[in-house]
Every structure is written in structure tokens, then in C-alpha cells.
Coordinates of C-alpha atoms in Angstrom, one line a residue:
X1 CA 0.0 0.0 0.0
X2 CA 1.3 3.4 -0.9
X3 CA 0.2 7.0 -0.3
X4 CA 2.5 8.3 -3.0
X5 CA -0.3 8.9 -5.5
X6 CA -3.4 11.0 -5.1
X7 CA -6.0 8.7 -6.7
X8 CA -9.4 10.0 -7.5
X9 CA -12.3 8.2 -9.3
X10 CA -15.6 9.0 -10.8
X11 CA -18.2 6.3 -10.9
X12 CA -18.0 4.3 -14.1
X13 CA -21.0 5.5 -16.0
X14 CA -23.7 3.0 -17.1
X15 CA -23.7 2.9 -20.9
X16 CA -27.3 2.6 -21.9
X17 CA -27.7 6.0 -23.4
X18 CA -25.9 9.4 -23.9
X19 CA -24.4 11.4 -21.0
X20 CA -26.3 14.3 -19.4
X21 CA -25.1 17.2 -17.3
X22 CA -25.2 15.1 -14.1
X23 CA -22.4 12.9 -15.6
X24 CA -20.6 16.1 -16.7
X25 CA -21.0 17.6 -13.2
X26 CA -19.3 14.6 -11.4
X27 CA -16.5 14.4 -14.0
X28 CA -15.7 18.1 -13.9
X29 CA -15.6 18.3 -10.1
X30 CA -13.2 15.4 -10.0
X31 CA -11.1 17.1 -12.7
X32 CA -10.9 20.4 -10.9
X33 CA -9.8 18.6 -7.7
X34 CA -7.2 16.5 -9.4
X35 CA -5.9 19.5 -11.5
X36 CA -5.4 21.5 -8.2
X37 CA -3.5 18.6 -6.6
X38 CA -1.3 18.3 -9.7
X39 CA -0.4 22.0 -9.4
X40 CA 0.6 21.3 -5.8
X41 CA 3.2 19.0 -7.4
X42 CA 1.6 15.8 -6.3
X43 CA 1.6 12.6 -8.2
X44 CA -2.1 12.3 -9.3
X45 CA -4.1 9.6 -11.0
X46 CA -7.7 10.4 -12.2
X47 CA -9.9 7.6 -13.3
X48 CA -13.2 7.5 -15.1
X49 CA -14.8 5.1 -17.4
X50 CA -17.9 3.1 -18.4
X51 CA -20.0 0.3 -17.0
X52 CA -21.0 -1.9 -19.9
X53 CA -22.6 -5.1 -18.6
X54 CA -26.0 -5.9 -17.1
X55 CA -29.5 -6.7 -18.1
X56 CA -30.4 -3.1 -19.0
X57 CA -27.7 -2.8 -21.6
X58 CA -28.6 -6.2 -23.0
X59 CA -32.3 -5.1 -23.4
X60 CA -31.3 -1.8 -25.0
X61 CA -29.0 -3.5 -27.5
X62 CA -31.7 -6.0 -28.4
X63 CA -34.2 -3.1 -28.9
X64 CA -31.7 -1.5 -31.3
X65 CA -31.1 -4.7 -33.2
X66 CA -27.4 -5.0 -32.4
X67 CA -25.2 -7.1 -30.1
X68 CA -24.4 -5.8 -26.7
X69 CA -20.8 -5.3 -27.6
X70 CA -21.7 -3.4 -30.7
X71 CA -24.1 -1.2 -28.7
X72 CA -21.6 -0.3 -26.0
X73 CA -18.7 0.3 -28.5
X74 CA -20.8 2.7 -30.4
X75 CA -21.9 4.7 -27.3
X76 CA -18.4 4.8 -25.7
X77 CA -16.8 6.0 -28.9
X78 CA -19.5 8.4 -30.1
X79 CA -20.9 9.7 -26.7
X80 CA -18.8 9.0 -23.6
X81 CA -15.2 9.5 -24.7
X82 CA -16.1 12.7 -26.6
X83 CA -17.6 14.1 -23.4
X84 CA -14.1 14.2 -21.9
X85 CA -12.9 16.4 -24.8
X86 CA -16.0 18.6 -24.6
X87 CA -15.4 19.4 -21.0
X88 CA -11.6 19.5 -21.1
X89 CA -11.2 16.6 -18.7
X90 CA -7.6 15.7 -17.9
X91 CA -8.2 12.1 -16.9
X92 CA -5.2 9.7 -16.6
X93 CA -7.1 6.5 -17.4
X94 CA -10.4 5.3 -18.9
X95 CA -11.6 1.9 -17.8
X96 CA -14.2 -0.1 -19.7
X97 CA -15.7 -3.2 -18.0
X98 CA -15.5 -5.0 -21.3
X99 CA -11.7 -4.7 -21.3
X100 CA -9.6 -7.8 -20.7
X101 CA -7.7 -6.2 -17.7
X102 CA -11.0 -5.7 -16.0
X103 CA -12.3 -9.2 -16.7
X104 CA -9.0 -10.7 -15.4
X105 CA -8.9 -8.6 -12.3
X106 CA -12.6 -9.2 -11.5
X107 CA -12.2 -13.0 -11.8
X108 CA -9.1 -12.9 -9.6
X109 CA -10.9 -10.9 -6.9
X110 CA -14.0 -13.1 -6.7
X111 CA -12.0 -16.3 -7.0
X112 CA -10.1 -15.1 -3.9
X113 CA -13.3 -14.4 -2.0
X114 CA -14.7 -17.9 -3.1
X115 CA -11.5 -19.5 -1.7
X116 CA -11.9 -17.5 1.5
X117 CA -15.5 -18.9 1.9
X118 CA -17.0 -15.4 1.6
X119 CA -19.3 -16.7 -1.1
X120 CA -21.9 -19.5 -1.2
X121 CA -24.5 -20.8 -3.6
X122 CA -28.2 -20.2 -2.9
X123 CA -31.5 -19.2 -4.5
X124 CA -32.9 -15.8 -4.9
X125 CA -36.7 -15.1 -5.1
X126 CA -37.7 -11.5 -5.0
X127 CA -37.7 -8.1 -6.7
X128 CA -35.1 -6.8 -9.1
X129 CA -34.9 -3.3 -10.6
X130 CA -33.5 -3.6 -14.1
X131 CA -33.4 0.3 -14.3
X132 CA -31.1 0.5 -11.3
X133 CA -29.6 -3.0 -11.7
X134 CA -30.4 -3.6 -8.1
X135 CA -32.0 -6.3 -5.9
X136 CA -34.8 -4.7 -3.9
X137 CA -36.1 -6.1 -0.6
X138 CA -39.8 -6.6 -0.1
X139 CA -39.9 -3.8 2.5
X140 CA -38.7 -1.4 -0.2
X141 CA -41.3 -2.3 -2.8
X142 CA -44.6 -0.4 -3.1
X143 CA -47.4 -0.1 -5.7
X144 CA -46.7 2.4 -8.4
X145 CA -48.8 5.5 -9.0
X146 CA -49.4 7.7 -12.0
X147 CA -47.4 6.5 -15.0
X148 CA -46.3 3.5 -12.9
X149 CA -49.8 2.4 -11.9
X150 CA -50.1 -1.3 -12.3
X151 CA -46.4 -1.9 -11.6
X152 CA -44.4 -2.4 -8.5
X153 CA -41.7 0.2 -7.8
X154 CA -38.7 0.6 -5.6
X155 CA -39.0 3.1 -2.7
X156 CA -35.2 3.5 -3.0
X157 CA -35.2 5.3 -6.3
X158 CA -38.7 5.0 -7.8
X159 CA -37.7 2.6 -10.6
X160 CA -40.0 -0.3 -11.6
X161 CA -39.2 -3.7 -10.3
X162 CA -39.8 -7.2 -11.6
X163 CA -40.2 -10.4 -9.5
X164 CA -37.6 -13.1 -10.3
X165 CA -36.4 -16.4 -9.1
X166 CA -32.8 -17.5 -9.8
X167 CA -30.1 -19.8 -8.5
X168 CA -27.3 -17.4 -7.6
X169 CA -24.1 -17.1 -5.7
X170 CA -24.2 -14.9 -2.6
X171 CA -21.7 -12.8 -0.8
X172 CA -21.8 -12.9 3.0
X173 CA -22.6 -9.2 3.3
X174 CA -24.5 -9.8 6.6
X175 CA -21.2 -10.7 8.3
X176 CA -20.0 -7.1 7.8
X177 CA -22.7 -5.1 9.6
X178 CA -20.8 -4.5 12.8
X179 CA -17.5 -4.3 11.0
X180 CA -18.8 -1.6 8.8
X181 CA -20.3 0.3 11.7
X182 CA -17.0 0.1 13.6
X183 CA -15.2 1.3 10.5
X184 CA -17.5 4.3 10.1
X185 CA -17.0 5.1 13.8
X186 CA -13.2 4.9 13.5
X187 CA -13.1 6.8 10.2
X188 CA -15.7 9.6 10.5
X189 CA -14.5 11.2 7.2
X190 CA -15.0 8.1 5.1
X191 CA -18.5 9.0 4.0
X192 CA -19.2 12.6 3.2
X193 CA -21.2 14.8 3.4
X194 CA -22.5 14.3 6.9
X195 CA -26.1 13.9 5.7
X196 CA -25.2 10.9 3.6
X197 CA -23.0 9.4 6.3
X198 CA -25.9 9.6 8.8
X199 CA -28.3 8.0 6.3
X200 CA -26.0 5.1 5.5
X201 CA -25.2 4.4 9.2
X202 CA -28.9 4.2 9.8
X203 CA -29.3 1.9 6.8
X204 CA -26.5 -0.5 8.0
X205 CA -27.8 -0.4 11.5
X206 CA -31.1 -1.8 10.4
X207 CA -29.4 -5.0 9.2
X208 CA -27.7 -6.3 6.1
X209 CA -28.8 -9.2 3.9
X210 CA -26.4 -11.3 2.0
X211 CA -26.0 -10.1 -1.6
X212 CA -26.5 -12.0 -4.8
X213 CA -23.3 -11.7 -6.8
X214 CA -24.4 -13.6 -9.9
X215 CA -27.1 -13.9 -12.6
X216 CA -27.9 -17.1 -14.4
X217 CA -30.8 -16.1 -16.7
X218 CA -28.7 -14.1 -19.3
X219 CA -25.0 -14.2 -20.4
X220 CA -24.0 -10.5 -21.0
X221 CA -21.4 -10.2 -18.3
X222 CA -18.2 -11.6 -16.9
X223 CA -18.3 -15.3 -16.1
X224 CA -18.1 -16.3 -12.5
X225 CA -14.6 -17.9 -12.5
X226 CA -15.6 -21.2 -10.8
X227 CA -19.0 -21.6 -12.6
X228 CA -19.4 -20.4 -16.2
X229 CA -23.1 -20.9 -16.1
X230 CA -23.3 -17.7 -14.1
X231 CA -22.2 -14.1 -14.9
X232 CA -21.3 -11.6 -12.2
X233 CA -24.0 -9.3 -11.0
X234 CA -23.2 -6.0 -12.6
X235 CA -22.8 -3.9 -9.5
X236 CA -20.3 -6.2 -7.7
X237 CA -18.3 -6.4 -11.0
X238 CA -18.5 -2.7 -11.7
X239 CA -17.3 -1.6 -8.3
X240 CA -14.1 -3.6 -9.0
X241 CA -13.1 -1.2 -11.7
X242 CA -11.4 1.0 -9.1
X243 CA -8.9 -1.8 -8.4
X244 CA -8.8 -3.5 -11.8
X245 CA -7.8 -0.2 -13.4
X246 CA -5.1 0.1 -10.7
X247 CA -3.7 -3.3 -11.7
X248 CA -5.4 -5.7 -9.3
X249 CA -4.7 -9.3 -10.4
X250 CA -2.7 -8.1 -13.4
X251 CA 0.0 -5.7 -12.3
X252 CA 0.8 -5.9 -8.6
X253 CA 3.5 -3.2 -8.7
X254 CA 1.1 -0.7 -10.2
X255 CA -1.6 -1.8 -7.7
X256 CA 0.7 -1.1 -4.8
X257 CA 1.4 2.3 -6.1
X258 CA -2.2 3.4 -6.7
X259 CA -4.3 1.7 -4.1
X260 CA -6.2 2.6 -1.9
X261 CA -8.0 5.4 -3.7
X262 CA -8.1 8.8 -1.9
X263 CA -11.6 9.8 -3.1
X264 CA -14.5 8.0 -4.8
X265 CA -16.7 10.8 -6.2
X266 CA -20.2 9.5 -6.7
X267 CA -23.8 10.7 -6.9
X268 CA -25.8 10.2 -3.6
X269 CA -28.1 7.7 -5.3
X270 CA -25.2 5.2 -5.5
X271 CA -23.5 6.1 -2.3
X272 CA -24.9 2.9 -0.7
X273 CA -23.1 0.7 -3.2
X274 CA -19.8 2.5 -2.7
X275 CA -19.9 3.0 1.1
X276 CA -21.5 -0.3 2.2
X277 CA -21.1 -3.1 -0.4
X278 CA -17.7 -1.9 -1.7
X279 CA -15.8 -1.6 1.6
X280 CA -17.3 -4.9 2.8
X281 CA -16.0 -6.6 -0.4
X282 CA -12.6 -5.2 0.2
X283 CA -12.6 -6.2 3.9
X284 CA -13.5 -9.7 2.9
X285 CA -10.6 -9.8 0.4
X286 CA -8.1 -8.4 3.0
X287 CA -7.6 -5.3 0.9
X288 CA -7.3 -1.6 2.0
X289 CA -10.5 0.4 2.0
X290 CA -10.5 3.8 0.2
X291 CA -10.0 6.9 2.3
X292 CA -13.3 8.6 1.3
X293 CA -16.5 8.3 -0.5
X294 CA -17.9 11.7 -1.4
X295 CA -21.5 11.8 -2.5
X296 CA -22.7 14.9 -4.3
X297 CA -26.3 15.9 -4.6
X298 CA -28.8 15.9 -7.4
X299 CA -29.0 18.6 -10.1
X300 CA -32.5 20.0 -10.2
X301 CA -33.9 21.5 -13.4
X302 CA -37.0 23.5 -12.8
X303 CA -37.1 22.2 -9.2
X304 CA -37.1 18.6 -10.4
X305 CA -34.5 15.9 -10.5
X306 CA -33.4 15.3 -14.1
X307 CA -35.0 12.4 -15.8
X308 CA -35.9 11.5 -19.4
X309 CA -39.6 11.0 -18.5
X310 CA -39.7 14.6 -17.4
X311 CA -37.9 15.8 -20.5
X312 CA -35.5 17.9 -18.4
X313 CA -32.3 15.9 -19.1
X314 CA -29.8 18.4 -20.6
X315 CA -26.7 17.3 -22.6
X316 CA -23.4 18.9 -21.6
X317 CA -22.7 19.9 -25.2
X318 CA -25.9 22.0 -25.3
X319 CA -24.4 24.3 -22.7
X320 CA -20.8 24.2 -24.0
X321 CA -21.9 25.0 -27.5
X322 CA -23.4 28.3 -26.3
X323 CA -21.1 29.3 -23.4
X324 CA -17.9 27.3 -23.8
X325 CA -16.3 24.6 -21.7
X326 CA -14.7 27.0 -19.3
X327 CA -18.0 28.6 -18.5
X328 CA -19.6 25.2 -18.0
X329 CA -16.9 24.1 -15.6
X330 CA -17.0 27.4 -13.7
X331 CA -20.8 27.5 -13.4
X332 CA -21.2 24.0 -12.0
X333 CA -18.2 24.5 -9.6
X334 CA -19.5 27.8 -8.3
X335 CA -23.3 27.8 -8.5
X336 CA -23.8 24.5 -6.7
X337 CA -22.7 23.4 -3.3
X338 CA -20.9 20.1 -3.8
X339 CA -22.6 17.5 -1.6
X340 CA -26.1 19.2 -1.7
X341 CA -28.9 19.2 -4.2
X342 CA -28.8 22.3 -6.4
X343 CA -31.0 24.0 -9.0
X344 CA -29.8 25.2 -12.3
X345 CA -31.4 27.2 -15.1
X346 CA -30.3 28.5 -18.5
X347 CA -31.1 32.0 -17.2
X348 CA -28.8 31.6 -14.2
X349 CA -25.9 30.3 -16.4
X350 CA -26.4 33.3 -18.7
X351 CA -26.5 35.8 -15.8
X352 CA -23.4 34.4 -14.0
X353 CA -21.5 34.1 -17.3
X354 CA -21.8 37.8 -17.9
X355 CA -21.7 39.1 -14.4
X356 CA -18.8 37.0 -13.1
X357 CA -16.8 35.7 -16.0
X358 CA -17.2 38.4 -18.7
X359 CA -17.6 41.6 -16.6
X360 CA -15.8 40.5 -13.4
X361 CA -12.8 38.4 -14.5
X362 CA -12.5 38.9 -18.3
X363 CA -12.9 42.7 -18.2
X364 CA -10.3 42.8 -15.4
X365 CA -7.7 41.0 -17.5
X366 CA -8.5 43.1 -20.6
X367 CA -8.3 46.5 -18.9
X368 CA -5.0 45.8 -17.0
X369 CA -3.3 44.7 -20.2
X370 CA -4.7 47.7 -22.1
X371 CA -3.5 50.1 -19.4
X372 CA 0.0 48.6 -19.4
X373 CA 0.0 48.9 -23.2
X374 CA -1.1 52.5 -23.1
X375 CA 0.9 53.8 -20.2
X376 CA 4.0 51.6 -20.2
X377 CA 4.4 50.6 -23.9
X378 CA 3.3 47.0 -23.2
X379 CA 6.3 46.3 -20.9
X380 CA 5.7 45.5 -17.2
X381 CA 7.1 48.4 -15.2
X382 CA 9.1 48.0 -12.0
X383 CA 6.9 48.5 -8.9
X384 CA 7.8 51.4 -6.7
X385 CA 7.0 52.0 -3.1
X386 CA 4.4 49.7 -1.6
X387 CA 1.6 51.6 0.2
X388 CA -1.2 50.4 2.4
X389 CA -3.4 49.9 -0.7
X390 CA -0.9 47.4 -2.2
X391 CA -0.4 45.7 1.1
X392 CA -4.1 45.2 1.4
X393 CA -4.1 43.4 -2.0
X394 CA -1.0 41.3 -1.1
X395 CA -2.5 40.2 2.2
X396 CA -5.9 39.4 0.7
X397 CA -4.3 37.4 -2.1
X398 CA -2.3 35.3 0.3
X399 CA -5.4 34.6 2.5
X400 CA -7.6 33.8 -0.4
X401 CA -5.1 31.3 -1.9
X402 CA -4.7 29.6 1.5
X403 CA -8.5 29.4 1.9
X404 CA -9.0 28.0 -1.6
X405 CA -6.4 25.4 -1.0
X406 CA -8.1 24.3 2.3
X407 CA -11.4 24.2 0.5
X408 CA -10.1 21.8 -2.1
X409 CA -8.9 19.5 0.7
X410 CA -12.4 19.7 2.1
X411 CA -13.8 18.7 -1.3
X412 CA -15.6 22.0 -1.5
X413 CA -14.8 23.5 -4.9
X414 CA -17.5 26.1 -4.5
X415 CA -15.8 27.5 -1.5
X416 CA -12.5 27.4 -3.3
X417 CA -14.0 29.6 -6.1
X418 CA -15.6 31.9 -3.6
X419 CA -12.1 32.5 -2.1
X420 CA -10.5 33.0 -5.5
X421 CA -13.2 35.5 -6.5
X422 CA -12.2 37.6 -3.6
X423 CA -9.1 38.3 -5.5
X424 CA -11.0 39.3 -8.6
X425 CA -13.2 41.6 -6.6
X426 CA -10.3 43.1 -4.8
X427 CA -8.3 43.8 -7.9
X428 CA -11.3 45.4 -9.6
X429 CA -11.8 47.6 -6.5
X430 CA -8.1 48.4 -6.3
X431 CA -8.0 49.7 -9.9
X432 CA -11.2 51.7 -9.4
X433 CA -9.9 53.3 -6.2
X434 CA -6.3 54.0 -7.4
X435 CA -7.5 55.3 -10.8
X436 CA -4.3 54.8 -12.8
X437 CA -5.8 56.9 -15.7
X438 CA -5.9 59.9 -13.4
X439 CA -2.4 59.2 -12.1
X440 CA -1.2 59.0 -15.7
X441 CA -2.5 62.5 -16.5
X442 CA -0.5 64.0 -13.6
X443 CA 2.7 62.2 -14.3
X444 CA 2.8 59.3 -16.9
X445 CA 6.3 58.3 -15.7
X446 CA 5.5 58.3 -12.0
X447 CA 6.6 55.6 -9.6
X448 CA 3.0 55.5 -8.4
X449 CA 1.6 54.6 -11.8
X450 CA 4.2 51.8 -12.2
X451 CA 3.3 50.4 -8.8
X452 CA -0.5 50.3 -9.6
X453 CA 0.1 48.6 -13.0
X454 CA 2.6 46.0 -11.6
X455 CA 0.3 45.2 -8.6
X456 CA -2.6 44.6 -11.0
X457 CA -0.5 42.4 -13.3
X458 CA 0.9 40.4 -10.4
X459 CA -2.7 39.8 -9.1
X460 CA -3.6 38.4 -12.6
X461 CA -0.6 36.1 -12.4
X462 CA -2.0 34.6 -9.2
X463 CA -5.4 34.3 -10.8
X464 CA -4.1 32.5 -13.8
X465 CA -2.6 29.8 -11.6
X466 CA -5.5 29.3 -9.2
X467 CA -8.1 29.4 -11.9
X468 CA -6.2 27.0 -14.2
X469 CA -7.9 23.9 -12.6
X470 CA -11.3 25.4 -13.2
X471 CA -11.1 27.4 -16.5
X472 CA -8.0 26.0 -18.2
X473 CA -8.5 27.6 -21.6
X474 CA -9.0 31.1 -20.3
X475 CA -6.2 30.7 -17.7
X476 CA -3.7 29.7 -20.5
X477 CA -4.7 32.7 -22.6
X478 CA -4.2 35.0 -19.6
X479 CA -0.9 33.4 -18.7
X480 CA 0.5 33.9 -22.2
X481 CA -0.7 37.5 -22.3
X482 CA 1.3 38.2 -19.1
X483 CA 4.5 37.2 -20.9
X484 CA 5.1 34.7 -18.1
X485 CA 7.1 32.2 -20.2
X486 CA 9.9 31.4 -20.2
X487 CA 10.7 33.2 -17.0
X488 CA 8.1 31.3 -14.9
X489 CA 7.7 28.1 -16.9
X490 CA 4.5 26.5 -18.1
X491 CA 1.3 27.2 -16.3
X492 CA 0.8 23.5 -15.5
X493 CA 4.1 23.5 -13.7
X494 CA 3.2 26.3 -11.3
X495 CA 2.7 25.3 -7.7
X496 CA -0.2 26.4 -5.5
X497 CA 2.3 26.6 -2.6
X498 CA 4.2 29.8 -3.1
X499 CA 1.9 31.2 -5.8
X500 CA 0.9 34.1 -3.6
X501 CA 4.6 35.1 -3.0
X502 CA 4.6 38.6 -4.4
X503 CA 6.7 39.9 -7.3
X504 CA 7.2 36.8 -9.5
X505 CA 6.4 38.5 -12.8
X506 CA 9.8 39.9 -14.1
X507 CA 10.1 43.6 -14.8
X508 CA 10.0 44.2 -18.5
X509 CA 7.8 41.2 -19.3
X510 CA 5.8 41.9 -22.5
X511 CA 2.2 42.2 -21.6
X512 CA -0.3 41.8 -24.4
X513 CA -4.0 42.4 -24.4
X514 CA -5.6 38.9 -24.6
X515 CA -8.5 38.1 -26.9
X516 CA -11.7 38.5 -25.1
X517 CA -11.7 35.7 -22.5
X518 CA -15.5 35.6 -22.2
X519 CA -17.2 37.6 -25.0
X520 CA -20.8 38.7 -24.5
X521 CA -23.3 36.1 -25.7
X522 CA -26.6 37.1 -27.1
X523 CA -29.4 34.6 -26.6
X524 CA -32.8 34.3 -28.2
X525 CA -34.4 35.7 -25.1
X526 CA -32.5 39.0 -25.4

């Protein structure tokens, strides 16, 4: 086991249709967190991928007249991998559950549990949700209403359930009730946020049933290694992606370097699988448990959770095509509290884009460069005497960077951006108060004018670094406009630690006015 790598995962996304903004939200938040850690100089590994087995995929492929493999190949290549480019995701690995490395690792894991007598053969008779690929206890099944009238539905997520009877293999999950409760008590940060932790502790305290780990009525899945008449239940196979991608059962040296994961980022609707079933599986195999499962909330559109039946599922590229990937990343990181449900609207995206990105940040970068071009010939002047006004900026920048860094450790990207935006607001206020255009009229060669311009440019240098994990395209444009290379190196090599140390932009650097970072966008409603 090694702590040398900061290993973060998204869920592997179920490939039965195209991605929506909920998938984009999870992936972008993980990307922001891992980019920040890279800029600390840490060794980072960011994993995402696709979950491609299960009855739901099989039925969808059948409905489209293709084989399951053809169906998932098409969706992965045409929908899921392109999402990463659309949102500027800097993932280090992409795992597919149809890959050989995943099949080999999954078989090795369950063979080990079988050899440890953690698995036994039995019969299952009860309800199953194909939509959620989940076994549902009788206590959690109710009669459907409205569109679901005449069907049984799961109280857990509202999906329709079917009654089935199968001979299956079972994992002795019930053996881990007290072990899990003891683990939660000893590791209070393992499940976050607190609301999800409390809910899952209550769930486990009510008792755990042994879990079916196989299906025998269809063959789209990975064979159970000791009985090829069964395929692995999709969830217990999918969860293994976090270790199979790390090399479990295939590359022990790589596995020792990466595992355990630092953070599993998941939606709260699948927190139970990740914080109950998954650690129990690892405990049974004698493997380390991840450091944290962080469950974010639902994205609400018009006050309702996204769903295809409500026609409120929004594709990420719909937003990116209008506002750009940087704005997409910024909006979801700043407008929503990570860990809580949050509402979005097209109008709010539009308003924040213009108020915060275009007018707040973009205009700041443009006006500073323009003033240096006008009053200093485009070369960064040497700062003169530091007054109380400059010291206020310097102190605020140092405090804001420290607060943002702490917020990332707390998995609170919204708080990190709130801290960073204090710098944007402070610099805008500083320029307004110091009025360099007035100073230039009195004495265009004055020490005071040079100090104001150098202070504003130095503040932009800091912003380029701390905003790079969130809005990488705009940050790179700003970085280049500051003439930062080659004196300071590439933006990706800058370190969060020390970024607030003042005076790093060399005197005489060529400052150019960047192209508009966030141009005004007209919409049909305007």
C-alpha cells in the first residue's frame, strides 16, 4: 500500500444512453480537484470510465437490433469519450468493463473471495430493478402511481421492479454489519457529506442481507470464475473497476502504487453501493478500504431531478456550444454546493457568465493589459513604493489562496472559487480606487503609476494559476498575455504553494491584451 499517488475516481457511467449534465458535473468536479493537486506538485491519478454489462444494456441493445458489444462500443466512442474532450477533462485512465484487464482482475478478486469462503450458492426469489440493476427487498417495494400504476416500484429510487427467481451465488454481506459500523466510527471522514453518512449508518444499523453476486438467466457479463453458467451481478463487477484499473490481479507493482483510492466521487443515489457493499467486499478480500466516498447531490432543473420522463435531461454539449467549456466548468463548480442538491437554469448560467466571467474576470484581464500597453508601452514596469493599498491586495491574495487550498482538501470546490473570486473583486476595486488613468494624467512616468500597474498584473498572475484547474483555456490565454514564459515556466508546472509570493512577474515582461476571455453572448431571449 502506498500513499505516494493521489488517486481520485468518478463512478464508471452506465452505458445505456448518452451522457447528461449530471455525468458532466461529477466528472468536472473530479477534474478540478485533481488538477489542483497536480499544481501542488503531487503525483495524481484520475480515473473515469464506463460500466457496460448488465440486463439493462442487453435489453437496450436488443431493442436496437445490435449485439451488446456493438451497442456499448458505439456509445463509448460516439458519446462518452467525446464528453471528456467537450469538458476539457484531464483524466489519466479510462476503464471499460469489457476490457480484458477488468475481466481478469474481476475474476481474480471473486476467486479469492470464493477461496476464503466469503461466497456461497443459494437461491434468490424477490424483486429486481432492471433500471437500477439492483436487488430490492420486499420492504422497499410499493405499488406504483401515475405512470407507474399497475407496476411495483422501488422506494429507494422510484424505478420499476420485476419479480424473479434464480439460483445465484451470494456474498456474505451480513457478516459485515458490525465491522462496517465500527469502521465508520473509527473513520468519520470516510462517508461525506454528513447527511449521507448519517443516512448510511442508519441503513446499515437496520441490518444487512447477503447479496447475490451472480445472474444465471442471461449471459451478458463476466463469467463467475468457478462456474461459467453464471455471470457476475453487474454492480459487484462494476465496483471492482477501481482496483482493476489500478492493476489488481494483473500488475501488482502498479496496484501497490495506486491503491487505496483517496476519493471516490459519486452521486448520492449510488453512495450505498460505494460506502456499504464496496468496503465490505474489500474487507473480505483483505484489501485496504478507500480513504473517502464523497456523494454529491442531485442537479435539479425547474425544481425537479433530471429524468428522461420529465424531458429535463440536458446534454453537456448544449451548454458548452453556447457558453464554452470554461463557463460550463465554472458554473457547476461555483453555483452548486458540492454535496447538496442544487437547481440550475439557463437564465442563471447566462447571468453568471456575464456578471462574473465576462464583466468580473474577463474585463479585469483586458483592462489591466490595455493600461500597461497604453501607459508603459506593453512592458511590465518596475513597482515602486508599496503603500497600504498594495499591502491590502497582497494580504488578501495570500489569505484567499490559502482558503481556496483548504477548501479543495475539504472537497468544497464552490468554497475554493468563492475564495478565489475575492481576488477578482479586490483587484477590480483596487483599480477603481487607485484610478491609474488619473495618475497618468498627472505624471505618466510616475513611480505610483508603475506600482499600480505592476500590482494589478501580479494579481492576474496569481489568478491564472489558481483558476487554471477550473477554467484552463482562459487561464492559459491569460498566462500567455502576461509574458510569463519562459521566466516562470509552463502554467501547469506552477505550484499552489508559493503562488501568492509577491513579485514573481519579471520587470520588463511583455504584456499583451488577450483576446476576449469571455465575450458577450446574445441569446434568443435577449
